[in-house]
Amino acid sequence: MIPPASTASPSKPAKRKAESWSSEKSSELYGVDTWGHGFFGVNKKGDVTVRLEDDEAKAEVSLFEVIDGLRDRGTHLPVLLRFRDLLHSRIAEINESFRKAIKETKYRGEYRGVYPIKVNQQRQVIEEITEFGKKYHYGLEAGSKPELIAALAHMHDPEAYLICNGYKDEEFIDLALQAQKMGLRIMLVLEMPSELDLILERSRKLGILPNLGVRVRLSTKGSGHWQDSAGDKSVFGLNASQVIAVVDQLKESGYMGCLKMLHYHQGSQIPNIAAIREGATEAVRMYCDLVKEGAPMGVLDIGGGMAVDYDGSHTNFHSSCNYSVSEYCTDIVEVISQICDKAGVAHPNLISESGRAVVAYYSVLVFNILDVTSAQTSEEAPPIPENAPQNLMNIIEVNKVINKKNLQECFNDAMYYRDQMRAQFFYGAATLRERGLAEAWFWHILTRISHIIAELDDDIPEDLRELSSTLVDFYYGNFSLFQSLPDSWAIDQVFPVMPIHRLNEKPRNRAVLADITCDCDGKIDRFIDKEDVAKILPLHDFKPGEPYYLAVFLVGAYQETLGDLHNLLGDTNVVGVHLEKGKPVYTHEVEGDTVADVLSYVEFDPKELVTRFRTFAEKAVTEGRISPKERREILDLFREGLAGYTYFES
Ligand SMILES: *Cc1c(COP(=O)(O)O)cnc(C)c1O
């Protein structure tokens, strides 16, 4: 439902029906139950809650209270909250679902998950995953040397897998082989045919036989944004003829006994279960034939791709998915067992590399609204000029004839005459004052139209929806889209966004969010919606002096390290929250970047900056523009700025 267009000012049109509102209605409006996965909810007080638990208790913790507690402790917004319970819960869900599917299907292999480090490389995440994951022998996937090094330092479970993907140099291979000798279950995956020579050479030199995997390129495409990760044009993996060439080379060199695993990755966020089944079918066919070629095999690694239902629509839309975790697991296990049985091949152990599905729920970005510029509503009719250009007079005429039946026509006409006035201004045929007046009349007309639309009850005719999307309020949020939500900008992904308090109040304004980068791309104007993508987000009146907090949910996967320093806005503050004796406690507080930090990332030396500015200030003193005391104050300000947070501090 799109709430009626309104002004952000307290002067509401008198006719609006008084309506009762409740936190349940907010919960439905923002779809919390559809995307929240039972982790998030709305309480009676009107706050968003997160479900946390410790050994003794479960609690629905108010995010607003969490933020209040942080502000009391002096932590500034924006802040990224991490809830380790949600991470644990997802690891458990995926592992238990595979176990259950294996049991029900009487599958004869085991499941071992691995976490692909690239999805969120923060130390805290790797620690949580390796600690909590122990009971499932949950492993890691490394796609580069730095990731391998982090993995080797953190994951020492001999029963868990460490999958080595990515391009490998000698050092990478040597480290992996030595770690295998130390007792880890390392799989070296061939991403390109040419890697084999180097691996065999290092293996001979070190006297360690590798566990080899081949990454195959499926002809089955995924679906969704990354559908080209598979298919003929994919940059990764070996095609069928290259796989056969590798097999022949292994046979000739006597290393066939090392080929233990087949791996594929169809791409991330695959919304459609049919594509997942199809990919698994093709891969397991290859697996069976590799067994028949004489490879020992034993492991099938199905990669990542399990999607997250960001918009809660449970469809094959790119920001959603039409399956649950348990359907995913059941389908995979069924497909693999059926085809293996038919081919008379033993069921392989299964590895999956779900990243997004494991960490997305873990993090929530909270920021405050700094200001609002209201839709340019103007209730009062602007003055009627004498001797005005014809186009301006025409707009004023349009205003006279508006009624319920000609809204679209009046809107089109008003727009047309306004554009004509702009063109006239461009060629010097109208003054700035005349153009300004035409625009004022234009907004007055839109305001009147929007009031009439508001009275048309819920069903706004399709073509007028467009009109009402012109009348939006810009809410300025204290965050950087480029730093904290890069996928919102880069690939048009939608994330659930909503206020975390005041949910007992009806949100009357139609908002678009702008960040503080001053970049015209730094805005969120696509929001989750059950059927499509919504162009506005319903928000409450912003009352200057009172906090208004919004949160973006499901940002734990990919957003943290893909973010960049656009406008030199740095990392946000980060705080972990979990429950102890039924009460939320804050841990793992990581202060975000200071101004000095981000400047040093682009090669400025903070000390030198101070020196340069001091020299400039001293010159101003000698030349009599400021006093020595003012110099001290100005320099203090400069130093404080350097030491401070890159975002708005209040
Ligand atoms: C990125 C990646 C993953 C993780 O994919 P998700 O969609 O996040 O589960 C897994 N495996 C490989 C090889 C990857 O490149």
PDB file of N, CA, C and O in Angstrom, residues 244-293:
ATOM      1  N   ILE A 244      39.116 -33.193 -19.617  1.00  0.00           N
ATOM      2  CA  ILE A 244      39.646 -34.439 -20.171  1.00  0.00           C
ATOM      3  C   ILE A 244      41.163 -34.349 -20.358  1.00  0.00           C
ATOM      4  O   ILE A 244      41.902 -35.286 -20.047  1.00  0.00           O
ATOM      5  N   ALA A 245      41.638 -33.166 -20.787  1.00  0.00           N
ATOM      6  CA  ALA A 245      43.083 -32.997 -20.953  1.00  0.00           C
ATOM      7  C   ALA A 245      43.798 -33.149 -19.612  1.00  0.00           C
ATOM      8  O   ALA A 245      44.865 -33.783 -19.531  1.00  0.00           O
ATOM      9  N   VAL A 246      43.206 -32.602 -18.550  1.00  0.00           N
ATOM     10  CA  VAL A 246      43.807 -32.732 -17.220  1.00  0.00           C
ATOM     11  C   VAL A 246      43.840 -34.203 -16.799  1.00  0.00           C
ATOM     12  O   VAL A 246      44.843 -34.700 -16.285  1.00  0.00           O
ATOM     13  N   VAL A 247      42.727 -34.891 -17.043  1.00  0.00           N
ATOM     14  CA  VAL A 247      42.666 -36.316 -16.688  1.00  0.00           C
ATOM     15  C   VAL A 247      43.774 -37.086 -17.412  1.00  0.00           C
ATOM     16  O   VAL A 247      44.504 -37.878 -16.801  1.00  0.00           O
ATOM     17  N   ASP A 248      43.943 -36.807 -18.702  1.00  0.00           N
ATOM     18  CA  ASP A 248      44.975 -37.513 -19.469  1.00  0.00           C
ATOM     19  C   ASP A 248      46.368 -37.208 -18.923  1.00  0.00           C
ATOM     20  O   ASP A 248      47.209 -38.102 -18.789  1.00  0.00           O
ATOM     21  N   GLN A 249      46.571 -35.918 -18.602  1.00  0.00           N
ATOM     22  CA  GLN A 249      47.886 -35.546 -18.073  1.00  0.00           C
ATOM     23  C   GLN A 249      48.151 -36.238 -16.735  1.00  0.00           C
ATOM     24  O   GLN A 249      49.263 -36.696 -16.471  1.00  0.00           O
ATOM     25  N   LEU A 250      47.107 -36.323 -15.896  1.00  0.00           N
ATOM     26  CA  LEU A 250      47.276 -36.991 -14.596  1.00  0.00           C
ATOM     27  C   LEU A 250      47.567 -38.474 -14.780  1.00  0.00           C
ATOM     28  O   LEU A 250      48.407 -39.053 -14.095  1.00  0.00           O
ATOM     29  N   LYS A 251      46.870 -39.063 -15.750  1.00  0.00           N
ATOM     30  CA  LYS A 251      47.107 -40.494 -16.007  1.00  0.00           C
ATOM     31  C   LYS A 251      48.535 -40.724 -16.462  1.00  0.00           C
ATOM     32  O   LYS A 251      49.232 -41.602 -15.952  1.00  0.00           O
ATOM     33  N   GLU A 252      48.973 -39.885 -17.407  1.00  0.00           N
ATOM     34  CA  GLU A 252      50.321 -40.065 -17.955  1.00  0.00           C
ATOM     35  C   GLU A 252      51.396 -39.871 -16.905  1.00  0.00           C
ATOM     36  O   GLU A 252      52.400 -40.572 -16.884  1.00  0.00           O
ATOM     37  N   SER A 253      51.164 -38.882 -16.033  1.00  0.00           N
ATOM     38  CA  SER A 253      52.211 -38.581 -15.055  1.00  0.00           C
ATOM     39  C   SER A 253      52.092 -39.425 -13.793  1.00  0.00           C
ATOM     40  O   SER A 253      52.893 -39.288 -12.877  1.00  0.00           O
ATOM     41  N   GLY A 254      51.099 -40.286 -13.745  1.00  0.00           N
ATOM     42  CA  GLY A 254      50.966 -41.172 -12.594  1.00  0.00           C
ATOM     43  C   GLY A 254      50.333 -40.520 -11.374  1.00  0.00           C
ATOM     44  O   GLY A 254      50.467 -41.021 -10.259  1.00  0.00           O
ATOM     45  N   TYR A 255      49.685 -39.372 -11.568  1.00  0.00           N
ATOM     46  CA  TYR A 255      49.094 -38.660 -10.429  1.00  0.00           C
ATOM     47  C   TYR A 255      47.564 -38.773 -10.367  1.00  0.00           C
ATOM     48  O   TYR A 255      46.916 -38.037  -9.647  1.00  0.00           O
ATOM     49  N   MET A 256      47.010 -39.708 -11.124  1.00  0.00           N
ATOM     50  CA  MET A 256      45.550 -39.813 -11.180  1.00  0.00           C
ATOM     51  C   MET A 256      44.960 -40.029  -9.786  1.00  0.00           C
ATOM     52  O   MET A 256      43.855 -39.598  -9.483  1.00  0.00           O
ATOM     53  N   GLY A 257      45.748 -40.693  -8.923  1.00  0.00           N
ATOM     54  CA  GLY A 257      45.281 -40.975  -7.562  1.00  0.00           C
ATOM     55  C   GLY A 257      45.039 -39.720  -6.734  1.00  0.00           C
ATOM     56  O   GLY A 257      44.460 -39.782  -5.647  1.00  0.00           O
ATOM     57  N   CYS A 258      45.525 -38.569  -7.236  1.00  0.00           N
ATOM     58  CA  CYS A 258      45.362 -37.325  -6.465  1.00  0.00           C
ATOM     59  C   CYS A 258      44.047 -36.620  -6.751  1.00  0.00           C
ATOM     60  O   CYS A 258      43.664 -35.696  -6.039  1.00  0.00           O
ATOM     61  N   LEU A 259      43.365 -37.024  -7.813  1.00  0.00           N
ATOM     62  CA  LEU A 259      42.149 -36.278  -8.200  1.00  0.00           C
ATOM     63  C   LEU A 259      40.971 -36.697  -7.316  1.00  0.00           C
ATOM     64  O   LEU A 259      40.400 -37.774  -7.478  1.00  0.00           O
ATOM     65  N   LYS A 260      40.630 -35.847  -6.395  1.00  0.00           N
ATOM     66  CA  LYS A 260      39.678 -36.232  -5.358  1.00  0.00           C
ATOM     67  C   LYS A 260      38.350 -35.487  -5.419  1.00  0.00           C
ATOM     68  O   LYS A 260      37.393 -35.875  -4.756  1.00  0.00           O
ATOM     69  N   MET A 261      38.344 -34.359  -6.127  1.00  0.00           N
ATOM     70  CA  MET A 261      37.150 -33.513  -5.967  1.00  0.00           C
ATOM     71  C   MET A 261      36.744 -32.825  -7.270  1.00  0.00           C
ATOM     72  O   MET A 261      37.593 -32.437  -8.070  1.00  0.00           O
ATOM     73  N   LEU A 262      35.435 -32.684  -7.440  1.00  0.00           N
ATOM     74  CA  LEU A 262      34.913 -31.850  -8.516  1.00  0.00           C
ATOM     75  C   LEU A 262      34.219 -30.651  -7.877  1.00  0.00           C
ATOM     76  O   LEU A 262      33.476 -30.797  -6.905  1.00  0.00           O
ATOM     77  N   HIS A 263      34.509 -29.488  -8.428  1.00  0.00           N
ATOM     78  CA  HIS A 263      33.951 -28.252  -7.858  1.00  0.00           C
ATOM     79  C   HIS A 263      33.312 -27.417  -8.959  1.00  0.00           C
ATOM     80  O   HIS A 263      33.800 -27.375 -10.079  1.00  0.00           O
ATOM     81  N   TYR A 264      32.191 -26.804  -8.650  1.00  0.00           N
ATOM     82  CA  TYR A 264      31.623 -25.800  -9.548  1.00  0.00           C
ATOM     83  C   TYR A 264      31.002 -24.702  -8.712  1.00  0.00           C
ATOM     84  O   TYR A 264      30.706 -24.889  -7.533  1.00  0.00           O
ATOM     85  N   HIS A 265      30.842 -23.538  -9.320  1.00  0.00           N
ATOM     86  CA  HIS A 265      30.199 -22.404  -8.632  1.00  0.00           C
ATOM     87  C   HIS A 265      29.367 -21.675  -9.671  1.00  0.00           C
ATOM     88  O   HIS A 265      29.886 -21.164 -10.642  1.00  0.00           O
ATOM     89  N   GLN A 266      28.062 -21.664  -9.458  1.00  0.00           N
ATOM     90  CA  GLN A 266      27.161 -21.116 -10.477  1.00  0.00           C
ATOM     91  C   GLN A 266      26.971 -19.614 -10.395  1.00  0.00           C
ATOM     92  O   GLN A 266      26.248 -19.033 -11.187  1.00  0.00           O
ATOM     93  N   GLY A 267      27.583 -18.993  -9.404  1.00  0.00           N
ATOM     94  CA  GLY A 267      27.366 -17.557  -9.224  1.00  0.00           C
ATOM     95  C   GLY A 267      26.635 -17.314  -7.925  1.00  0.00           C
ATOM     96  O   GLY A 267      26.151 -18.255  -7.296  1.00  0.00           O
ATOM     97  N   SER A 268      26.562 -16.062  -7.543  1.00  0.00           N
ATOM     98  CA  SER A 268      25.995 -15.732  -6.248  1.00  0.00           C
ATOM     99  C   SER A 268      24.505 -15.412  -6.371  1.00  0.00           C
ATOM    100  O   SER A 268      24.036 -15.041  -7.439  1.00  0.00           O
ATOM    101  N   GLN A 269      23.773 -15.554  -5.255  1.00  0.00           N
ATOM    102  CA  GLN A 269      22.362 -15.138  -5.189  1.00  0.00           C
ATOM    103  C   GLN A 269      21.574 -15.709  -6.370  1.00  0.00           C
ATOM    104  O   GLN A 269      21.062 -14.982  -7.217  1.00  0.00           O
ATOM    105  N   ILE A 270      21.513 -17.033  -6.437  1.00  0.00           N
ATOM    106  CA  ILE A 270      20.733 -17.674  -7.492  1.00  0.00           C
ATOM    107  C   ILE A 270      19.287 -17.770  -7.012  1.00  0.00           C
ATOM    108  O   ILE A 270      18.997 -18.500  -6.060  1.00  0.00           O
ATOM    109  N   PRO A 271      18.390 -16.993  -7.613  1.00  0.00           N
ATOM    110  CA  PRO A 271      17.042 -16.892  -7.050  1.00  0.00           C
ATOM    111  C   PRO A 271      16.146 -18.092  -7.369  1.00  0.00           C
ATOM    112  O   PRO A 271      15.117 -18.278  -6.726  1.00  0.00           O
ATOM    113  N   ASN A 272      16.555 -18.886  -8.371  1.00  0.00           N
ATOM    114  CA  ASN A 272      15.633 -19.895  -8.878  1.00  0.00           C
ATOM    115  C   ASN A 272      16.123 -21.314  -8.580  1.00  0.00           C
ATOM    116  O   ASN A 272      17.203 -21.723  -9.018  1.00  0.00           O
ATOM    117  N   ILE A 273      15.336 -22.082  -7.875  1.00  0.00           N
ATOM    118  CA  ILE A 273      15.735 -23.443  -7.487  1.00  0.00           C
ATOM    119  C   ILE A 273      15.910 -24.349  -8.713  1.00  0.00           C
ATOM    120  O   ILE A 273      16.723 -25.265  -8.706  1.00  0.00           O
ATOM    121  N   ALA A 274      15.172 -24.038  -9.771  1.00  0.00           N
ATOM    122  CA  ALA A 274      15.303 -24.875 -10.973  1.00  0.00           C
ATOM    123  C   ALA A 274      16.720 -24.795 -11.518  1.00  0.00           C
ATOM    124  O   ALA A 274      17.305 -25.796 -11.948  1.00  0.00           O
ATOM    125  N   ALA A 275      17.304 -23.598 -11.487  1.00  0.00           N
ATOM    126  CA  ALA A 275      18.670 -23.424 -11.987  1.00  0.00           C
ATOM    127  C   ALA A 275      19.668 -24.177 -11.110  1.00  0.00           C
ATOM    128  O   ALA A 275      20.662 -24.724 -11.596  1.00  0.00           O
ATOM    129  N   ILE A 276      19.378 -24.219  -9.823  1.00  0.00           N
ATOM    130  CA  ILE A 276      20.274 -24.925  -8.906  1.00  0.00           C
ATOM    131  C   ILE A 276      20.232 -26.433  -9.154  1.00  0.00           C
ATOM    132  O   ILE A 276      21.255 -27.106  -9.208  1.00  0.00           O
ATOM    133  N   ARG A 277      19.036 -26.945  -9.354  1.00  0.00           N
ATOM    134  CA  ARG A 277      18.900 -28.385  -9.662  1.00  0.00           C
ATOM    135  C   ARG A 277      19.610 -28.728 -10.963  1.00  0.00           C
ATOM    136  O   ARG A 277      20.285 -29.753 -11.076  1.00  0.00           O
ATOM    137  N   GLU A 278      19.423 -27.858 -11.933  1.00  0.00           N
ATOM    138  CA  GLU A 278      20.013 -28.114 -13.241  1.00  0.00           C
ATOM    139  C   GLU A 278      21.542 -28.127 -13.178  1.00  0.00           C
ATOM    140  O   GLU A 278      22.196 -28.990 -13.755  1.00  0.00           O
ATOM    141  N   GLY A 279      22.087 -27.150 -12.445  1.00  0.00           N
ATOM    142  CA  GLY A 279      23.542 -27.078 -12.284  1.00  0.00           C
ATOM    143  C   GLY A 279      24.071 -28.337 -11.616  1.00  0.00           C
ATOM    144  O   GLY A 279      25.057 -28.936 -12.058  1.00  0.00           O
ATOM    145  N   ALA A 280      23.387 -28.759 -10.550  1.00  0.00           N
ATOM    146  CA  ALA A 280      23.825 -29.950  -9.821  1.00  0.00           C
ATOM    147  C   ALA A 280      23.768 -31.184 -10.720  1.00  0.00           C
ATOM    148  O   ALA A 280      24.645 -32.045 -10.685  1.00  0.00           O
ATOM    149  N   THR A 281      22.738 -31.229 -11.564  1.00  0.00           N
ATOM    150  CA  THR A 281      22.587 -32.380 -12.458  1.00  0.00           C
ATOM    151  C   THR A 281      23.779 -32.498 -13.402  1.00  0.00           C
ATOM    152  O   THR A 281      24.382 -33.563 -13.553  1.00  0.00           O
ATOM    153  N   GLU A 282      24.121 -31.366 -14.012  1.00  0.00           N
ATOM    154  CA  GLU A 282      25.238 -31.399 -14.958  1.00  0.00           C
ATOM    155  C   GLU A 282      26.545 -31.763 -14.240  1.00  0.00           C
ATOM    156  O   GLU A 282      27.339 -32.578 -14.724  1.00  0.00           O
ATOM    157  N   ALA A 283      26.737 -31.175 -13.058  1.00  0.00           N
ATOM    158  CA  ALA A 283      27.990 -31.398 -12.342  1.00  0.00           C
ATOM    159  C   ALA A 283      28.121 -32.851 -11.895  1.00  0.00           C
ATOM    160  O   ALA A 283      29.195 -33.448 -12.007  1.00  0.00           O
ATOM    161  N   VAL A 284      27.040 -33.422 -11.413  1.00  0.00           N
ATOM    162  CA  VAL A 284      27.157 -34.784 -10.894  1.00  0.00           C
ATOM    163  C   VAL A 284      27.336 -35.784 -12.054  1.00  0.00           C
ATOM    164  O   VAL A 284      27.999 -36.807 -11.900  1.00  0.00           O
ATOM    165  N   ARG A 285      26.826 -35.431 -13.216  1.00  0.00           N
ATOM    166  CA  ARG A 285      27.095 -36.262 -14.399  1.00  0.00           C
ATOM    167  C   ARG A 285      28.601 -36.277 -14.678  1.00  0.00           C
ATOM    168  O   ARG A 285      29.198 -37.303 -14.966  1.00  0.00           O
ATOM    169  N   MET A 286      29.223 -35.095 -14.576  1.00  0.00           N
ATOM    170  CA  MET A 286      30.674 -35.026 -14.782  1.00  0.00           C
ATOM    171  C   MET A 286      31.405 -35.819 -13.707  1.00  0.00           C
ATOM    172  O   MET A 286      32.365 -36.529 -13.983  1.00  0.00           O
ATOM    173  N   TYR A 287      30.921 -35.677 -12.476  1.00  0.00           N
ATOM    174  CA  TYR A 287      31.542 -36.379 -11.353  1.00  0.00           C
ATOM    175  C   TYR A 287      31.577 -37.888 -11.620  1.00  0.00           C
ATOM    176  O   TYR A 287      32.605 -38.544 -11.489  1.00  0.00           O
ATOM    177  N   CYS A 288      30.422 -38.408 -12.029  1.00  0.00           N
ATOM    178  CA  CYS A 288      30.331 -39.859 -12.257  1.00  0.00           C
ATOM    179  C   CYS A 288      31.298 -40.304 -13.350  1.00  0.00           C
ATOM    180  O   CYS A 288      31.941 -41.352 -13.255  1.00  0.00           O
ATOM    181  N   ASP A 289      31.411 -39.481 -14.395  1.00  0.00           N
ATOM    182  CA  ASP A 289      32.306 -39.878 -15.474  1.00  0.00           C
ATOM    183  C   ASP A 289      33.773 -39.797 -15.072  1.00  0.00           C
ATOM    184  O   ASP A 289      34.598 -40.568 -15.566  1.00  0.00           O
ATOM    185  N   LEU A 290      34.095 -38.880 -14.156  1.00  0.00           N
ATOM    186  CA  LEU A 290      35.474 -38.830 -13.667  1.00  0.00           C
ATOM    187  C   LEU A 290      35.785 -40.085 -12.859  1.00  0.00           C
ATOM    188  O   LEU A 290      36.886 -40.629 -12.926  1.00  0.00           O
ATOM    189  N   VAL A 291      34.800 -40.557 -12.101  1.00  0.00           N
ATOM    190  CA  VAL A 291      34.989 -41.814 -11.378  1.00  0.00           C
ATOM    191  C   VAL A 291      35.241 -42.936 -12.386  1.00  0.00           C
ATOM    192  O   VAL A 291      36.143 -43.755 -12.222  1.00  0.00           O
ATOM    193  N   LYS A 292      34.437 -42.930 -13.460  1.00  0.00           N
ATOM    194  CA  LYS A 292      34.608 -44.001 -14.456  1.00  0.00           C
ATOM    195  C   LYS A 292      35.931 -43.895 -15.202  1.00  0.00           C
ATOM    196  O   LYS A 292      36.452 -44.895 -15.692  1.00  0.00           O
ATOM    197  N   GLU A 293      36.470 -42.691 -15.275  1.00  0.00           N
ATOM    198  CA  GLU A 293      37.796 -42.501 -15.881  1.00  0.00           C
ATOM    199  C   GLU A 293      38.896 -43.049 -14.973  1.00  0.00           C
ATOM    200  O   GLU A 293      40.060 -43.084 -15.350  1.00  0.00           O
TER     201      GLU A 293
END
